[in-house]
Tab-separated table of C-alpha atoms in Angstrom:
chain	number	residue	atom	x	y	z
A	28	PHE	CA	195.519	45.131	145.932
A	29	LEU	CA	198.287	44.868	143.909
A	30	GLN	CA	197.451	45.683	140.219
A	31	LEU	CA	200.334	47.231	138.457
A	32	SER	CA	200.108	48.773	135.123
A	33	GLU	CA	203.724	48.206	134.391
A	34	GLY	CA	206.107	45.976	135.911
A	35	TYR	CA	208.936	46.958	138.376
A	36	MET	CA	211.240	44.132	137.492
A	37	GLY	CA	213.093	46.336	134.795
A	38	ASN	CA	214.118	49.096	137.281
A	39	LEU	CA	215.371	46.440	139.814
A	40	CYS	CA	217.479	44.618	137.032
A	41	ALA	CA	218.737	47.810	135.914
A	42	LEU	CA	219.786	48.837	139.585
A	43	LEU	CA	221.286	45.507	140.166
A	44	ASP	CA	223.238	45.798	136.915
A	45	GLU	CA	224.631	49.159	138.129
A	46	LEU	CA	225.738	47.749	141.423
A	47	VAL	CA	227.375	44.590	140.229
A	48	GLN	CA	228.649	44.901	136.722
A	49	PRO	CA	231.697	46.685	137.719
A	50	LEU	CA	232.570	43.395	139.865
A	51	ARG	CA	232.056	40.952	137.213
A	52	GLN	CA	234.984	41.772	134.937
A	53	TYR	CA	237.299	41.057	137.776
A	54	LEU	CA	235.929	37.721	139.235
A	55	ALA	CA	236.570	34.223	137.653
A	56	PRO	CA	233.432	32.904	136.078
A	57	ALA	CA	232.697	30.366	138.679
A	58	LEU	CA	233.140	32.796	141.413
A	59	TRP	CA	230.958	35.260	139.446
A	60	ASP	CA	228.196	32.718	139.216
A	61	ASN	CA	228.230	31.805	142.912
A	62	LEU	CA	228.321	35.459	143.897
A	63	TRP	CA	225.245	36.121	141.510
A	64	ILE	CA	223.117	33.374	142.620
A	65	SER	CA	223.680	34.622	146.047
A	66	ILE	CA	222.892	38.249	145.170
A	67	VAL	CA	219.731	36.968	143.522
A	68	GLY	CA	218.654	34.704	146.195
A	69	THR	CA	218.876	37.593	148.584
A	70	THR	CA	216.811	39.742	146.619
A	71	ALA	CA	214.304	36.994	145.938
A	72	LYS	CA	213.893	36.467	149.681
A	73	ARG	CA	213.403	40.232	150.333
A	74	LEU	CA	210.789	40.439	147.561
A	75	GLU	CA	209.012	37.286	148.911
A	76	THR	CA	208.866	39.025	152.525
A	77	LEU	CA	207.297	42.298	150.925
A	78	LEU	CA	204.964	40.375	148.774
A	79	ARG	CA	203.538	38.326	151.546
A	80	LYS	CA	202.196	41.810	152.880
A	81	THR	CA	200.130	42.451	149.895
A	82	ASN	CA	196.986	41.324	148.107
A	83	PHE	CA	196.914	40.335	144.499
A	84	THR	CA	194.150	41.067	141.792
A	85	ALA	CA	194.133	38.901	138.661
A	86	LEU	CA	195.990	41.550	136.690
A	87	GLY	CA	198.453	41.886	139.417
A	88	SER	CA	199.066	38.369	139.223
A	89	LEU	CA	199.780	38.186	135.517
A	90	ALA	CA	202.032	41.195	136.103
A	91	PHE	CA	203.987	39.425	138.749
A	92	ASP	CA	204.264	36.090	136.581
A	93	ALA	CA	205.729	38.472	133.752
A	94	ASP	CA	208.136	40.064	136.084
A	95	MET	CA	209.167	36.619	137.648
A	96	ARG	CA	209.787	35.403	133.937
A	97	ASP	CA	212.030	38.671	133.325
A	98	PHE	CA	213.848	38.243	136.726
A	99	VAL	CA	214.672	34.493	135.625
A	100	ALA	CA	215.823	35.322	132.246
A	101	TYR	CA	217.930	38.060	133.522
A	102	THR	CA	219.510	36.021	136.038
A	103	ARG	CA	220.274	33.180	133.563
A	104	ASP	CA	221.597	35.879	131.173
A	105	MET	CA	224.164	37.122	133.776
A	106	LEU	CA	225.502	33.628	134.460
A	107	PHE	CA	228.681	32.417	132.584
A	108	SER	CA	228.475	28.550	132.972
A	109	ASP	CA	226.396	26.563	130.645
A	110	GLN	CA	224.985	24.415	133.640
A	111	TYR	CA	222.706	27.438	134.049
A	112	ALA	CA	221.461	27.482	130.395
A	113	SER	CA	217.692	26.955	131.135
A	114	ASN	CA	215.302	28.593	133.244
A	115	SER	CA	214.904	25.198	135.483
A	116	ALA	CA	218.665	25.133	136.167
A	117	VAL	CA	218.512	28.666	137.529
A	118	THR	CA	215.511	28.203	139.572
A	119	LYS	CA	216.915	25.154	141.079
A	120	ALA	CA	220.358	26.657	141.804
A	121	CYS	CA	218.764	29.625	143.472
A	122	THR	CA	215.881	28.384	145.592
A	123	PRO	CA	214.462	31.782	146.638
A	124	LEU	CA	213.886	32.663	143.163
A	125	GLY	CA	212.366	29.032	142.604
A	126	ARG	CA	209.949	29.946	145.307
A	127	LEU	CA	208.994	33.094	143.682
A	128	THR	CA	208.269	31.485	140.273
A	129	GLN	CA	206.204	28.930	142.225
A	130	MET	CA	204.345	31.713	143.900
A	131	ALA	CA	203.647	33.553	140.565
A	132	LYS	CA	202.366	30.224	139.063
A	133	LEU	CA	200.144	29.765	141.992
A	134	LEU	CA	198.796	33.263	142.022
A	135	ASN	CA	198.011	33.034	138.305
A	136	VAL	CA	195.440	30.165	138.365
A	137	ASP	CA	192.101	31.417	137.195
A	138	GLU	CA	189.909	29.678	139.779
A	139	VAL	CA	191.073	28.645	143.255
A	140	GLU	CA	189.916	25.041	142.132
A	141	ASP	CA	192.706	24.942	139.744
A	142	VAL	CA	195.264	25.138	142.270
A	143	LEU	CA	195.559	21.567	142.825
A	144	ASP	CA	196.164	20.944	139.007
A	145	ALA	CA	198.920	23.785	139.147
A	146	ILE	CA	200.565	21.974	142.255
A	147	SER	CA	200.436	18.573	140.563
A	148	SER	CA	202.119	20.175	137.496
A	149	LEU	CA	204.821	21.520	139.581
A	150	LYS	CA	205.211	18.496	141.660
A	151	ARG	CA	205.786	16.441	138.289
A	152	LYS	CA	208.521	18.788	136.995
A	153	SER	CA	210.182	18.496	140.480
A	154	ASN	CA	209.711	22.353	140.968
A	155	TRP	CA	207.666	22.104	144.201
A	156	ASP	CA	209.272	22.778	147.531
A	157	TRP	CA	206.560	24.395	149.705
A	158	LYS	CA	204.655	23.227	152.533
A	159	LEU	CA	200.867	23.301	152.335
A	160	GLU	CA	200.804	26.324	154.894
A	161	ASP	CA	202.951	28.139	152.493
A	162	ALA	CA	200.926	27.518	149.585
A	163	GLN	CA	197.598	28.515	151.609
A	164	THR	CA	199.322	31.876	152.647
A	165	PHE	CA	200.283	32.940	149.171
A	166	LEU	CA	196.744	31.877	147.877
A	167	GLU	CA	194.950	33.913	150.431
A	168	LEU	CA	196.624	36.986	148.825
A	169	ARG	CA	194.328	36.690	145.799
A	170	PHE	CA	191.402	34.277	146.853
A	171	PRO	CA	189.107	34.361	149.767
A	172	GLU	CA	190.414	32.547	152.774
A	173	GLU	CA	187.576	29.774	152.944
A	174	GLU	CA	187.781	29.053	149.440
A	175	VAL	CA	191.415	28.487	149.774
A	176	LYS	CA	190.993	26.437	152.888
A	177	ASP	CA	188.259	24.211	151.407
A	178	VAL	CA	190.186	23.265	148.286
A	179	LEU	CA	193.423	22.745	150.255
A	180	ARG	CA	191.641	20.508	152.970
A	181	LEU	CA	190.256	18.341	150.246
A	182	GLN	CA	193.720	17.230	149.246
A	183	GLY	CA	195.522	18.065	152.487
A	184	GLN	CA	197.161	14.759	152.897
A	185	ASP	CA	197.940	14.364	149.030
A	186	LEU	CA	200.025	17.407	149.018
């Protein structure tokens, strides 16, 4: 079970900084923004692949949510364009990062029954791009499989 005492995001961001900062000064702002979003997208995809292989505790879910907030803020701060001034704009521009933030919100619910409210909230904000099977896969990292299936089965056609 994932129950981190301190997040890993600080180290990841520091390493990314070390790798890409030398390039930043030589690229036009629009080119940098495109490159940076691509780098973050690749990083987020790899993180998602790794996270699919672990289980989460409630504390691990909180730590993961905090890490994703830090990663989105870091990503936003590294971009030049004003079109990425909000977290929402960043996660829409970088779909893999948006998926991770959605995963963090799902895993961070107190009870599995609260998942439907979380999904509805994400849909209202147009921040939902998952299939029901994806949501089930991630929820089973934290909650018992049968509970997840029961809750999602109730609303299967509505999601």
